[in-house]
Coordinates of C-alpha atoms (C1' of nucleotides) in Angstrom, one line a residue:
Chain A
M18 CA -0.4 26.6 6.1
S19 CA -2.7 25.8 3.2
E20 CA -0.9 28.0 0.9
T21 CA 2.1 26.1 0.3
S22 CA 2.5 27.8 -3.2
G23 CA 1.2 31.3 -3.2
T24 CA 3.9 32.7 -5.3
T25 CA 5.6 30.2 -6.8
A26 CA 3.0 28.7 -9.3
N27 CA 6.3 28.5 -11.7
S28 CA 9.3 26.8 -11.8
T29 CA 8.8 22.9 -11.4
G30 CA 6.3 20.7 -9.6
I31 CA 4.8 21.0 -6.3
G32 CA 5.8 17.7 -5.2
S33 CA 3.7 14.9 -4.6
T34 CA 5.1 14.5 -1.0
R35 CA 3.8 17.6 -0.2
V36 CA 0.2 16.8 -1.6
A37 CA 0.3 13.7 0.1
A38 CA 1.2 15.4 3.2
Y39 CA -1.5 17.6 3.0
L40 CA -4.1 15.1 2.3
R41 CA -2.5 13.0 5.0
E42 CA -3.4 15.7 7.4
A43 CA -6.7 16.6 6.3
I44 CA -7.8 12.9 6.7
L45 CA -6.2 12.2 9.9
G46 CA -7.3 15.7 10.9
G47 CA -10.7 14.7 10.1
E48 CA -11.8 17.5 7.6
L49 CA -12.0 14.8 5.0
K50 CA -14.6 11.8 6.3
P51 CA -14.8 8.2 5.5
G52 CA -16.8 8.0 2.3
D53 CA -16.0 11.5 1.4
R54 CA -14.9 11.5 -2.6
I55 CA -11.3 13.2 -3.3
R56 CA -11.5 15.0 -6.5
Q57 CA -7.9 15.4 -8.4
E58 CA -8.4 18.8 -10.3
E59 CA -10.2 20.1 -6.5
V60 CA -7.1 19.5 -4.5
A61 CA -4.8 20.3 -7.8
E62 CA -6.1 23.7 -8.0
R63 CA -6.2 24.4 -4.0
L64 CA -2.4 23.8 -3.8
G65 CA -1.4 25.4 -7.1
A66 CA -0.2 22.0 -8.5
S67 CA -1.3 19.9 -11.7
R68 CA -3.5 17.1 -11.5
L69 CA -0.3 14.6 -11.8
P70 CA 1.2 14.9 -8.5
V71 CA -2.4 14.7 -7.0
R72 CA -2.9 11.4 -8.7
E73 CA 0.6 10.2 -7.2
A74 CA -0.2 11.5 -3.9
L75 CA -3.3 9.6 -3.8
R76 CA -1.6 6.2 -4.9
M77 CA 1.1 7.0 -1.7
L78 CA -2.0 7.7 0.7
E79 CA -3.6 4.2 -0.9
A80 CA -0.2 2.3 0.1
E81 CA -1.1 4.0 3.6
G82 CA -4.2 2.8 4.2
L83 CA -5.5 6.3 4.2
T84 CA -7.7 6.2 0.5
E85 CA -9.2 3.7 -2.0
H86 CA -9.2 3.5 -5.5
E87 CA -11.9 2.5 -8.3
A88 CA -10.9 2.8 -11.9
H89 CA -12.7 5.6 -13.2
K90 CA -14.7 6.2 -10.4
G91 CA -12.0 7.9 -8.2
A92 CA -10.4 8.2 -4.7
R93 CA -12.2 8.0 -1.7
V94 CA -11.5 7.7 2.3
P95 CA -12.3 4.0 2.8
R96 CA -15.5 3.6 5.2
L97 CA -15.2 0.7 7.7
S98 CA -18.0 -1.5 9.0
P99 CA -18.3 -2.1 12.5
H100 CA -17.4 -5.4 11.7
E101 CA -14.1 -4.5 9.8
V102 CA -13.3 -2.2 12.9
D103 CA -13.6 -4.9 15.1
V104 CA -11.3 -7.0 13.0
V105 CA -8.8 -4.3 12.8
Y106 CA -8.8 -3.7 16.2
R107 CA -8.1 -7.6 16.5
M108 CA -5.3 -7.3 13.9
R109 CA -3.7 -4.7 16.6
E110 CA -4.0 -7.0 19.4
R111 CA -2.0 -9.3 17.5
L112 CA 0.6 -7.4 15.7
E113 CA 1.5 -4.5 18.1
P114 CA 2.6 -6.5 20.8
L115 CA 5.0 -8.0 17.9
A116 CA 6.3 -4.4 17.5
L117 CA 6.7 -3.6 20.9
A118 CA 9.0 -6.8 21.5
E119 CA 10.8 -5.9 18.7
S120 CA 11.2 -2.2 19.9
L121 CA 12.0 -2.8 23.6
P122 CA 15.7 -3.8 23.6
Q123 CA 16.6 -0.9 21.0
L124 CA 15.4 1.8 23.5
G125 CA 17.4 3.7 25.7
P126 CA 16.9 6.2 28.7
D127 CA 16.4 8.9 26.3
E128 CA 13.5 7.1 24.9
H129 CA 12.5 6.0 28.1
A130 CA 12.5 9.8 29.4
Q131 CA 10.6 11.0 26.5
L132 CA 7.9 8.4 27.0
A133 CA 7.3 9.3 30.5
E134 CA 7.4 12.9 29.4
V135 CA 4.5 12.0 26.6
Q136 CA 2.4 10.0 29.1
Q137 CA 2.6 13.0 31.5
R138 CA 1.5 15.6 28.8
I139 CA -1.5 13.2 28.2
E140 CA -2.5 13.0 31.5
D141 CA -2.1 16.8 32.1
N142 CA -3.9 17.4 29.0
E143 CA -7.8 18.4 28.9
D144 CA -8.4 18.9 25.1
L145 CA -10.0 15.8 23.8
E146 CA -9.1 16.5 20.3
K147 CA -5.2 16.6 21.4
F148 CA -5.6 13.4 23.1
L149 CA -5.8 11.8 20.0
D150 CA -2.8 13.1 18.6
L151 CA -0.7 12.4 22.1
D152 CA -2.2 8.9 22.4
R153 CA -0.8 8.1 18.9
E154 CA 2.3 9.8 19.8
F155 CA 2.7 7.1 23.1
H156 CA 2.2 4.2 21.4
M157 CA 4.4 4.9 18.4
L158 CA 6.9 6.1 20.3
T159 CA 7.0 2.6 22.3
Y160 CA 7.5 1.1 19.0
S161 CA 10.1 3.4 17.5
G162 CA 12.9 0.8 18.3
C163 CA 11.4 -1.3 15.8
Q164 CA 13.1 -1.3 12.5
I165 CA 11.1 -4.0 10.5
D166 CA 9.6 -2.1 7.6
P167 CA 6.7 -4.7 6.9
L168 CA 5.7 -4.4 10.6
M169 CA 5.9 -0.8 11.0
S170 CA 3.9 -0.1 8.0
N171 CA 1.4 -2.4 9.0
V172 CA 1.0 -1.1 11.8
T173 CA 0.7 2.7 10.7
R174 CA -2.2 1.6 8.0
L175 CA -4.1 0.0 10.9
W176 CA -4.0 3.0 12.8
N177 CA -4.8 5.0 9.9
S178 CA -7.9 3.4 8.8
T179 CA -9.3 3.4 12.1
Q180 CA -8.1 7.4 13.0
H181 CA -11.8 8.6 12.1
Y182 CA -13.5 6.0 14.4
R183 CA -10.9 6.5 17.3
R184 CA -11.8 10.4 17.2
A185 CA -15.5 9.6 17.2
F186 CA -15.1 7.3 20.0
V187 CA -12.8 9.6 22.0
A188 CA -15.2 12.7 21.3
L189 CA -18.2 10.4 22.9
G190 CA -16.7 8.5 25.6
G191 CA -15.0 11.2 27.1
R192 CA -13.1 11.6 30.1
S193 CA -14.5 8.7 32.1
R194 CA -12.4 6.1 30.1
M195 CA -9.0 8.7 29.8
W196 CA -8.7 7.2 33.4
V197 CA -8.3 3.6 32.6
V198 CA -6.2 4.5 29.4
N199 CA -3.7 6.2 31.5
S200 CA -3.6 3.2 33.9
E201 CA -2.6 0.9 31.3
H202 CA -0.2 3.6 29.6
R203 CA 1.7 3.4 33.1
L204 CA 1.6 -0.4 32.9
I205 CA 3.2 -0.4 29.4
L206 CA 5.8 1.9 30.0
D207 CA 6.6 0.5 33.5
A208 CA 7.2 -2.7 31.2
V209 CA 9.3 -0.7 28.8
V210 CA 11.5 0.7 31.2
R211 CA 12.2 -2.7 33.0
R212 CA 12.7 -4.0 28.9
D213 CA 10.1 -6.8 30.0
A214 CA 8.7 -8.2 26.7
D215 CA 6.4 -10.3 27.7
D216 CA 4.6 -8.0 30.6
G217 CA 4.9 -5.2 27.6
E218 CA 2.9 -7.9 25.4
R219 CA 0.3 -8.4 28.0
F220 CA -0.5 -4.9 28.9
L221 CA -0.5 -3.8 25.4
G222 CA -2.6 -6.7 24.0
G223 CA -5.2 -6.2 27.1
H224 CA -4.9 -2.6 26.2
I225 CA -6.0 -2.9 22.6
R226 CA -8.7 -5.9 23.5
R227 CA -10.4 -3.6 26.4
T228 CA -10.5 -0.8 24.0
R229 CA -12.0 -2.5 21.2
I230 CA -14.5 -4.2 23.4
E231 CA -15.6 -0.7 24.6
L232 CA -15.9 0.1 21.1
S233 CA -18.1 -2.6 20.0
H234 CA -20.6 -1.5 23.1
H235 CA -20.6 1.8 21.1
P236 CA -22.2 1.3 17.6
E237 CA -23.2 5.2 17.5
V238 CA -19.6 5.8 16.8
F239 CA -20.3 4.6 13.2
G240 CA -23.6 7.1 13.0
Chain B
M29 CA 2.5 -13.9 -22.3
S30 CA 4.8 -10.8 -22.3
E31 CA 3.5 -9.2 -25.2
T32 CA 0.3 -8.4 -23.5
S33 CA -0.5 -5.3 -26.3
G34 CA 0.7 -6.9 -29.5
T35 CA -2.3 -5.8 -32.0
T36 CA -3.4 -2.9 -29.6
A37 CA -0.7 -0.5 -29.7
N38 CA -3.3 2.1 -30.5
S39 CA -6.7 3.8 -29.3
T40 CA -5.9 4.7 -25.7
G41 CA -4.2 3.8 -23.0
I42 CA -2.3 0.4 -22.4
G43 CA -3.8 0.7 -18.8
S44 CA -2.0 1.1 -15.4
T45 CA -3.7 -2.1 -14.2
R46 CA -2.3 -4.0 -17.2
V47 CA 1.4 -2.8 -16.4
A48 CA 0.6 -3.6 -12.7
A49 CA -0.3 -7.1 -13.6
Y50 CA 2.7 -7.6 -15.7
L51 CA 5.2 -6.2 -13.0
R52 CA 3.2 -8.5 -10.8
E53 CA 3.7 -11.4 -12.5
A54 CA 7.4 -10.9 -13.2
I55 CA 8.1 -10.1 -9.6
L56 CA 6.1 -13.1 -8.0
G57 CA 7.4 -15.0 -11.0
G58 CA 11.0 -14.7 -10.0
E59 CA 12.1 -12.9 -12.8
L60 CA 12.5 -9.8 -10.8
K61 CA 14.5 -10.5 -7.9
P62 CA 14.8 -8.4 -4.5
G63 CA 17.1 -5.6 -5.0
D64 CA 16.5 -5.1 -8.6
R65 CA 15.9 -1.7 -10.3
I66 CA 12.9 -1.1 -12.2
R67 CA 13.4 1.4 -14.8
Q68 CA 10.0 3.1 -15.8
E69 CA 11.1 3.4 -19.7
E70 CA 12.1 0.2 -19.9
V71 CA 8.6 -1.4 -19.1
A72 CA 7.0 1.2 -20.7
E73 CA 8.7 0.6 -24.2
R74 CA 8.2 -3.3 -23.6
L75 CA 4.7 -2.9 -23.2
G76 CA 4.1 -0.1 -25.8
A77 CA 3.0 2.1 -23.0
S78 CA 4.1 5.6 -22.2
R79 CA 6.1 5.8 -18.7
L80 CA 2.6 7.6 -17.0
P81 CA 0.7 4.2 -16.3
V82 CA 4.0 2.6 -15.2
R83 CA 4.0 5.2 -12.6
E84 CA 0.7 4.5 -11.8
A85 CA 1.5 0.8 -11.6
L86 CA 4.4 1.0 -9.5
R87 CA 2.5 2.9 -7.1
M88 CA -0.2 0.1 -7.0
L89 CA 2.4 -2.6 -6.5
E90 CA 4.0 -0.2 -3.5
A91 CA 0.5 -0.7 -2.3
E92 CA 0.9 -4.1 -2.5
G93 CA 4.4 -4.9 -0.9
L94 CA 5.8 -5.8 -4.1
T95 CA 7.9 -2.7 -5.0
E96 CA 9.6 0.1 -2.6
H97 CA 10.0 3.8 -3.9
E98 CA 12.4 6.6 -3.1
A99 CA 12.2 10.0 -4.3
H100 CA 14.1 10.3 -7.2
K101 CA 16.1 7.5 -6.8
G102 CA 13.1 5.2 -8.3
A103 CA 11.4 1.8 -7.8
R104 CA 13.1 -1.4 -6.5
V105 CA 11.9 -4.8 -5.6
P106 CA 12.3 -4.5 -1.8
R107 CA 15.3 -7.0 -0.3
L108 CA 14.6 -8.2 3.1
S109 CA 17.1 -9.5 6.0
P110 CA 16.7 -12.8 7.4
H111 CA 15.5 -11.1 10.4
E112 CA 13.0 -9.2 8.8
V113 CA 11.7 -12.2 6.8
D114 CA 11.5 -14.0 10.3
V115 CA 9.4 -11.2 12.0
V116 CA 7.0 -11.3 8.6
Y117 CA 6.6 -15.1 9.7
R118 CA 5.8 -14.3 12.8
M119 CA 3.3 -11.5 11.4
R120 CA 1.6 -14.3 9.5
E121 CA 1.6 -16.6 12.2
R122 CA -0.5 -14.1 14.1
L123 CA -2.8 -12.8 11.2
E124 CA -3.6 -15.6 9.2
P125 CA -5.2 -17.7 12.0
L126 CA -7.3 -14.5 12.6
A127 CA -8.0 -14.6 8.6
L128 CA -8.8 -18.2 8.7
A129 CA -11.4 -17.6 11.8
E130 CA -13.1 -15.1 10.1
S131 CA -13.2 -17.0 6.9
L132 CA -14.4 -20.4 8.0
P133 CA -18.2 -19.7 9.1
Q134 CA -18.5 -18.5 5.1
L135 CA -17.3 -21.3 3.3
G136 CA -19.5 -24.1 2.0
P137 CA -19.1 -27.6 0.5
D138 CA -18.3 -26.1 -2.5
E139 CA -15.5 -24.5 -1.3
H140 CA -14.5 -27.7 0.8
A141 CA -14.2 -29.9 -2.4
Q142 CA -12.2 -27.2 -4.0
L143 CA -9.7 -27.0 -1.2
A144 CA -9.5 -30.9 -1.1
E145 CA -9.0 -30.9 -4.9
V146 CA -6.1 -28.4 -4.7
Q147 CA -5.0 -29.9 -2.0
Q148 CA -4.7 -33.4 -3.9
R149 CA -3.0 -31.6 -6.6
I150 CA -0.2 -30.5 -4.4
E151 CA 0.2 -33.8 -3.5
D152 CA 0.3 -35.4 -7.2
N153 CA 2.4 -32.5 -8.1
E154 CA 6.1 -33.2 -8.8
D155 CA 7.3 -29.7 -9.9
L156 CA 8.8 -27.7 -7.2
E157 CA 8.2 -24.6 -9.2
K158 CA 4.5 -25.1 -9.2
F159 CA 4.2 -25.8 -5.5
L160 CA 4.8 -22.3 -5.1
D161 CA 1.6 -21.4 -6.8
L162 CA -0.6 -24.3 -5.1
D163 CA 0.7 -23.9 -2.0
R164 CA -0.6 -20.3 -2.2
E165 CA -3.8 -21.2 -4.0
F166 CA -4.8 -23.7 -0.9
H167 CA -4.2 -20.9 1.7
M168 CA -5.8 -18.2 0.0
L169 CA -8.6 -20.4 -0.7
T170 CA -9.1 -21.2 2.9
Y171 CA -9.3 -17.3 3.4
S172 CA -11.6 -16.7 0.6
G173 CA -14.4 -16.2 3.0
C174 CA -12.8 -13.4 4.9
Q175 CA -14.1 -10.2 3.3
I176 CA -12.5 -7.9 5.7
D177 CA -10.3 -5.9 3.4
P178 CA -7.7 -4.5 5.6
L179 CA -7.0 -8.1 6.7
M180 CA -6.8 -9.7 3.5
S181 CA -4.7 -6.9 1.7
N182 CA -2.0 -7.2 4.8
V183 CA -2.1 -11.0 4.2
T184 CA -1.7 -10.6 0.7
R185 CA 1.4 -8.0 1.2
L186 CA 3.0 -10.6 3.8
W187 CA 3.0 -13.4 1.3
N188 CA 4.2 -11.0 -1.6
S189 CA 7.2 -9.6 0.0
T190 CA 8.5 -13.1 1.1
Q191 CA 7.6 -14.6 -2.2
H192 CA 11.2 -14.7 -3.6
Y193 CA 12.5 -16.5 -0.3
R194 CA 9.7 -18.9 -0.2
R195 CA 10.8 -20.3 -3.6
A196 CA 14.5 -20.1 -2.8
F197 CA 13.5 -21.9 0.3
V198 CA 11.1 -24.6 -1.7
A199 CA 13.9 -25.3 -4.4
L200 CA 16.3 -25.6 -1.5
G201 CA 14.6 -27.9 1.2
G202 CA 13.3 -29.9 -1.4
R203 CA 10.9 -32.8 -1.1
S204 CA 12.0 -34.0 2.4
R205 CA 9.7 -31.1 3.8
M206 CA 6.5 -31.3 1.4
W207 CA 5.4 -34.6 3.5
V208 CA 5.4 -32.4 6.5
V209 CA 3.3 -29.6 4.9
N210 CA 1.0 -31.9 3.3
S211 CA 0.1 -33.7 6.6
E212 CA -0.3 -30.2 8.0
H213 CA -2.5 -29.0 5.1
R214 CA -4.8 -32.2 5.9
L215 CA -5.0 -31.0 9.3
I216 CA -6.2 -27.7 8.2
L217 CA -8.4 -28.9 5.5
D218 CA -10.2 -31.2 8.1
A219 CA -10.5 -28.1 10.8
V220 CA -12.1 -26.2 7.9
V221 CA -14.6 -29.0 7.0
R222 CA -15.5 -29.5 10.7
R223 CA -15.6 -25.4 10.5
D224 CA -13.9 -25.8 13.8
A225 CA -12.1 -22.4 13.9
D226 CA -9.9 -23.1 17.0
D227 CA -8.4 -26.2 15.9
G228 CA -8.2 -24.2 12.3
E229 CA -6.1 -21.3 14.1
R230 CA -4.2 -23.9 16.0
F231 CA -3.3 -25.9 13.1
L232 CA -2.4 -23.2 10.9
G233 CA -0.4 -21.4 13.2
G234 CA 1.6 -24.1 13.8
H235 CA 2.1 -24.5 10.2
I236 CA 3.5 -21.2 9.8
R237 CA 5.5 -21.3 12.9
R238 CA 7.2 -24.4 11.8
T239 CA 8.0 -23.1 8.5
R240 CA 9.6 -20.2 9.7
I241 CA 11.9 -22.1 12.3
E242 CA 13.0 -24.3 9.3
L243 CA 13.8 -21.2 7.4
S244 CA 15.8 -19.9 10.1
H245 CA 17.8 -22.9 9.8
H246 CA 18.9 -22.4 6.0
P247 CA 20.5 -18.9 6.0
E248 CA 21.7 -19.8 2.3
V249 CA 18.2 -18.7 1.3
F250 CA 19.3 -15.2 1.5
G251 CA 22.5 -15.9 -0.9
Chain C
dC18 C1' 48.0 5.5 -8.4
dC19 C1' 44.1 7.2 -6.0
dT20 C1' 40.8 10.4 -4.8
dC21 C1' 37.9 14.2 -5.3
dT22 C1' 35.6 17.0 -8.4
dA23 C1' 32.9 18.8 -12.5
dG24 C1' 30.3 17.6 -16.7
dA25 C1' 27.6 14.8 -19.2
dT26 C1' 24.1 11.4 -19.5
dT27 C1' 20.5 8.7 -17.6
dT28 C1' 16.0 8.7 -15.1
dT29 C1' 12.5 10.2 -12.4
dG30 C1' 9.1 14.3 -11.5
dG31 C1' 5.7 17.6 -13.3
dA32 C1' 2.8 20.6 -16.6
dT33 C1' -0.5 20.5 -20.3
dC34 C1' -3.2 18.6 -23.8
dC35 C1' -6.1 14.9 -25.5
dA36 C1' -9.2 10.3 -25.3
dA37 C1' -12.1 7.4 -22.5
dT38 C1' -15.5 6.1 -19.2
dC39 C1' -18.7 7.6 -15.7
dG40 C1' -23.3 10.0 -13.9
dG41 C1' -27.0 12.8 -14.6
dT42 C1' -30.8 14.8 -17.4
dG43 C1' -34.3 14.8 -20.6
dT44 C1' -36.9 12.8 -23.8
dC45 C1' -39.7 9.6 -26.3
dA46 C1' -42.2 5.7 -26.5
dG47 C1' -45.4 2.2 -24.3
Chain D
dC29 C1' -47.5 8.4 -15.8
dT30 C1' -43.3 5.3 -15.9
dG31 C1' -39.4 3.1 -17.7
dA32 C1' -35.8 2.8 -20.9
dC33 C1' -32.5 5.1 -24.0
dA34 C1' -29.5 8.7 -25.5
dC35 C1' -26.7 12.6 -25.4
dC36 C1' -23.9 15.9 -22.3
dG37 C1' -21.0 17.3 -18.8
dA38 C1' -17.9 16.4 -15.5
dT39 C1' -13.9 13.4 -14.1
dT40 C1' -10.6 10.1 -14.3
dG41 C1' -7.1 8.1 -17.6
dG42 C1' -2.8 8.4 -21.1
dA43 C1' 0.7 10.5 -24.3
dT44 C1' 4.2 13.9 -24.9
dC45 C1' 7.2 17.4 -23.9
dC46 C1' 10.1 20.1 -20.4
dA47 C1' 12.9 20.3 -15.8
dA48 C1' 15.6 18.9 -12.2
dA49 C1' 17.6 15.2 -9.4
dA50 C1' 20.9 11.7 -9.4
dT51 C1' 24.3 8.4 -11.2
dC52 C1' 28.2 7.9 -14.4
dT53 C1' 32.5 9.0 -16.4
dA54 C1' 36.4 11.6 -17.5
dG55 C1' 40.1 14.6 -15.9
dA56 C1' 42.8 17.5 -12.9
dG57 C1' 45.5 17.4 -8.7
dG58 C1' 47.7 15.6 -4.5

DNA sequence: CCTCTAGATTTTGGATCCAATCGGTGTCAG
DNA sequence: CTGACACCGATTGGATCCAAAATCTAGAGG
């Protein structure tokens, strides 16, 4: 998948969106870790593009909270302190219930079925690595009815910026926490199907809060 | 103020940060309104730069919520629907009290004095246009102790994206609302000086909520 | 008279080259 | 032997030119 270009190397641009997609996956996938520097020419060469679309891509990713920039010093994957991660979770605690409340009325039987299916896949899943993506898919699906861009882009940023620490936490906490997570997902799913916004906000808020508290007991995540 | 360059026009780049600053002021100042298209070459020519730093600047502003991009269609100042603005205010209601709570313990006598001085200037002020900036200055000062970047950048985005509608609202509501706003500011200021985070969150949340409700009664703001 | 289409213009996206700034290393003075 | 300064490589920022996509306009056909 890496050799997007290969033969091309010609006509016109590789596309800054493609470069952005490549880097996005690299960061969310864990190949690029917080603190890692991203050299323009390196990724340009790897993708067979010039440095210009890379520059644009880095700026796009900055808007998504995946990179940070400093003039003449280049781009890095942001590193968050334990306290910063804690505050991001507090932000999620407050914002995501709002997104859920906005989304709920827009979700129909199709989305409900899809949600149940994803949740089932989470429970059947054994791969810790897969869990990350499935969990994200579940929550994002519950928000999929929320059309408010300023809200959804913020929520996405919060997930993005803590992705690395979520991964470390999942790898660490192992399967013991899974049971709790799945119970809470079931409660959220039930509230969604019942279209009960109050319950949804309550359960979701609690879900995120408990995760935050658990996380605060595991400083080794920030190794 | 427009001719940032003037004499320069030489050596090397005008600087994407300078272009960004120019556009930022133009948007926040109201010269560029929601829905307005921003042509790269136009601002490049006006500032005596090439189009490249303009492109970078537009991407920076996108990260601040001041512009939006669509491939091959260029940049625009985002236009928000009444409901979107309402939701942004709900986001502020939830996020800014958190920022205040994070900030409070870090604020000392110097900041307290500065806050009181700004609030006094607001009350002495007669110019509706100035009110916008002063109000923003007051609130941002109360958050100035919050060092959490993911939080502060989000708060800034929320203020940015609704700046135009705030302006229209202030111009409309006129002086009658000012009295209420100032009373609420005094309450917030008092809580800050007393370092009472609970009161601060309460008063600030109410302040934003009441503004949101007032705003929802004035659909003419969205012309 | 309206509409759909095809060409021309405008505008954005990308590649290459050049300038400025940052980081590291080596040398010289104290 | 240690610290400061200067130089050199590496990396980012900017300008110019070219290609592609979108928008606008004009003309033909219904």
